[in-house]
């Protein structure tokens, strides 16, 4: 396990492997969806516009879902972080994202995006066909980040 990829010299700031993998997965997914949209000649600009909202919706959904799953830890056991003296739900740099929450948050962002763009149902479904390609690709990179962080590494035969 390698939770810290490297440390920025001078300011001694760690760059976490999980974060690098999440960003890499997002960028690669966005690129693949954009290339598919370019090849089909439709939705290329929409993919780039939606990518931001997918990221925001996904991150919010991932965090909210994590808090819902672990609500006792955040609201009963330790409502305030002992070191930072702020509510524990706000201490995002100590972990706490769940894929299913990211998928639901991204879906919510997708529905709102299509509504704001006034897509018909058929257009929204065609746009979904282009955008859905990024979800498993981003998930793969997120899982690689999990393995590096040591949080959900899977079966015992895969010890690192």
Short mmCIF file of C-alpha atoms in Angstrom, two decimals:
data_model
loop_
_atom_site.label_atom_id
_atom_site.label_comp_id
_atom_site.label_asym_id
_atom_site.label_seq_id
_atom_site.Cartn_x
_atom_site.Cartn_y
_atom_site.Cartn_z
CA UNK A 1 0.00 0.00 0.00
CA UNK A 2 1.21 3.47 -0.90
CA UNK A 3 -1.29 6.03 0.42
CA UNK A 4 1.12 8.93 -0.19
CA UNK A 5 2.46 9.08 -3.73
CA UNK A 6 5.02 11.78 -2.96
CA UNK A 7 5.53 14.85 -0.80
CA UNK A 8 5.99 18.30 -2.28
CA UNK A 9 9.37 19.49 -1.06
CA UNK A 10 9.65 22.82 0.71
CA UNK A 11 6.06 22.90 1.94
CA UNK A 12 6.02 19.23 3.01
CA UNK A 13 2.57 18.67 1.50
CA UNK A 14 1.68 15.02 0.82
CA UNK A 15 0.08 14.13 -2.51
CA UNK A 16 -2.16 11.13 -1.89
CA UNK A 17 -2.34 8.31 -4.40
CA UNK A 18 -6.12 8.05 -3.98
CA UNK A 19 -6.61 11.67 -5.02
CA UNK A 20 -4.28 11.32 -8.00
CA UNK A 21 -6.15 8.22 -9.13
CA UNK A 22 -9.55 9.90 -8.76
CA UNK A 23 -8.39 12.89 -10.83
CA UNK A 24 -6.77 10.62 -13.43
CA UNK A 25 -9.92 8.53 -13.75
CA UNK A 26 -12.09 11.62 -14.08
CA UNK A 27 -9.89 13.21 -16.76
CA UNK A 28 -9.54 10.00 -18.75
CA UNK A 29 -13.29 9.33 -18.54
CA UNK A 30 -14.07 12.84 -19.67
CA UNK A 31 -11.65 12.48 -22.59
CA UNK A 32 -13.11 9.13 -23.70
CA UNK A 33 -16.68 10.47 -23.57
CA UNK A 34 -15.64 13.58 -25.48
CA UNK A 35 -13.91 11.47 -28.17
CA UNK A 36 -17.03 9.32 -28.59
CA UNK A 37 -19.17 12.45 -28.86
CA UNK A 38 -16.77 13.89 -31.46
CA UNK A 39 -16.87 10.66 -33.46
CA UNK A 40 -20.66 10.68 -33.45
CA UNK A 41 -20.76 14.39 -34.26
CA UNK A 42 -23.09 15.24 -31.41
CA UNK A 43 -22.87 16.35 -27.76
CA UNK A 44 -19.12 17.15 -27.76
CA UNK A 45 -19.58 20.55 -26.10
CA UNK A 46 -22.25 19.14 -23.80
CA UNK A 47 -19.86 16.44 -22.55
CA UNK A 48 -17.29 19.06 -21.60
CA UNK A 49 -19.92 21.23 -19.92
CA UNK A 50 -21.46 18.30 -18.07
CA UNK A 51 -18.09 16.99 -16.83
CA UNK A 52 -17.85 19.76 -14.23
CA UNK A 53 -21.35 19.09 -12.92
CA UNK A 54 -20.75 15.34 -12.89
CA UNK A 55 -17.66 15.93 -10.75
CA UNK A 56 -19.49 18.21 -8.33
CA UNK A 57 -22.53 15.94 -8.09
CA UNK A 58 -20.38 12.85 -7.77
CA UNK A 59 -18.19 14.24 -5.00
CA UNK A 60 -21.14 15.57 -3.02
CA UNK A 61 -23.06 12.32 -3.47
CA UNK A 62 -20.04 10.22 -2.48
CA UNK A 63 -19.53 12.20 0.72
CA UNK A 64 -23.21 12.35 1.68
CA UNK A 65 -23.61 8.61 1.13
CA UNK A 66 -20.52 7.90 3.25
CA UNK A 67 -21.92 10.04 6.06
CA UNK A 68 -25.30 8.27 5.83
CA UNK A 69 -23.64 4.86 6.00
CA UNK A 70 -21.47 5.93 8.97
CA UNK A 71 -23.97 8.27 10.64
CA UNK A 72 -23.27 6.99 14.15
CA UNK A 73 -19.59 7.86 13.90
CA UNK A 74 -20.36 11.39 12.69
CA UNK A 75 -23.35 12.27 14.85
CA UNK A 76 -23.04 10.18 18.04
CA UNK A 77 -19.51 8.84 18.61
CA UNK A 78 -17.49 11.84 17.43
CA UNK A 79 -19.60 14.77 16.21
CA UNK A 80 -16.62 17.16 16.45
CA UNK A 81 -13.11 16.34 15.33
CA UNK A 82 -10.79 16.42 18.38
CA UNK A 83 -7.84 17.95 16.51
CA UNK A 84 -9.57 20.55 14.32
CA UNK A 85 -12.54 21.41 16.59
CA UNK A 86 -14.97 21.46 13.66
CA UNK A 87 -17.85 19.09 12.84
CA UNK A 88 -16.43 15.72 11.79
CA UNK A 89 -18.54 15.67 8.62
CA UNK A 90 -16.43 18.57 7.29
CA UNK A 91 -13.08 16.80 7.72
CA UNK A 92 -13.04 15.47 4.15
CA UNK A 93 -9.23 15.22 3.93
CA UNK A 94 -9.29 12.22 6.28
CA UNK A 95 -11.33 10.13 3.82
CA UNK A 96 -14.91 9.25 3.32
CA UNK A 97 -16.21 8.71 -0.21
CA UNK A 98 -18.48 5.91 -1.47
CA UNK A 99 -18.84 4.92 -5.13
CA UNK A 100 -22.61 4.38 -4.99
CA UNK A 101 -23.08 7.88 -3.64
CA UNK A 102 -20.93 9.24 -6.45
CA UNK A 103 -23.03 7.38 -9.01
CA UNK A 104 -26.27 8.73 -7.50
CA UNK A 105 -24.86 12.25 -7.28
CA UNK A 106 -23.68 12.06 -10.87
CA UNK A 107 -27.10 10.81 -11.96
CA UNK A 108 -28.76 13.71 -10.14
CA UNK A 109 -26.39 16.12 -11.88
CA UNK A 110 -27.19 14.45 -15.20
CA UNK A 111 -30.94 14.86 -14.75
CA UNK A 112 -30.55 18.53 -13.78
CA UNK A 113 -28.15 19.16 -16.66
CA UNK A 114 -30.55 17.65 -19.21
CA UNK A 115 -33.44 19.62 -17.72
CA UNK A 116 -31.50 22.91 -17.91
CA UNK A 117 -30.44 22.18 -21.51
CA UNK A 118 -34.07 21.37 -22.37
CA UNK A 119 -33.13 17.99 -23.85
CA UNK A 120 -36.01 15.85 -25.02
CA UNK A 121 -36.20 12.38 -23.52
CA UNK A 122 -34.64 10.89 -26.65
CA UNK A 123 -31.79 13.44 -26.61
CA UNK A 124 -31.19 12.79 -22.92
CA UNK A 125 -31.01 9.05 -23.52
CA UNK A 126 -28.58 9.50 -26.41
CA UNK A 127 -26.48 11.83 -24.27
CA UNK A 128 -26.57 9.21 -21.50
CA UNK A 129 -25.22 6.63 -23.96
CA UNK A 130 -22.19 8.83 -24.51
CA UNK A 131 -21.65 9.79 -20.85
CA UNK A 132 -22.14 6.37 -19.27
CA UNK A 133 -18.90 5.15 -20.82
CA UNK A 134 -16.96 7.22 -18.32
CA UNK A 135 -18.51 5.72 -15.20
CA UNK A 136 -16.82 2.28 -15.17
CA UNK A 137 -13.56 3.80 -16.32
CA UNK A 138 -13.53 6.30 -13.48
CA UNK A 139 -14.57 3.56 -11.05
CA UNK A 140 -11.57 1.43 -12.05
CA UNK A 141 -9.19 4.26 -11.23
CA UNK A 142 -10.99 4.90 -7.96
CA UNK A 143 -10.54 1.25 -6.99
CA UNK A 144 -6.84 1.45 -7.80
CA UNK A 145 -6.72 4.41 -5.44
CA UNK A 146 -8.48 2.33 -2.78
CA UNK A 147 -5.89 -0.40 -3.14
CA UNK A 148 -3.09 2.15 -2.78
CA UNK A 149 -4.72 3.70 0.29
CA UNK A 150 -5.36 0.29 1.83
CA UNK A 151 -9.00 1.01 2.62
CA UNK A 152 -10.76 -1.66 0.54
CA UNK A 153 -8.19 -3.94 -0.94
CA UNK A 154 -10.34 -7.00 -1.53
CA UNK A 155 -9.51 -10.68 -1.13
CA UNK A 156 -6.59 -11.91 0.97
CA UNK A 157 -4.71 -13.09 -2.12
CA UNK A 158 -4.20 -9.47 -3.16
CA UNK A 159 -2.11 -8.21 -0.22
CA UNK A 160 0.41 -5.55 -1.20
#
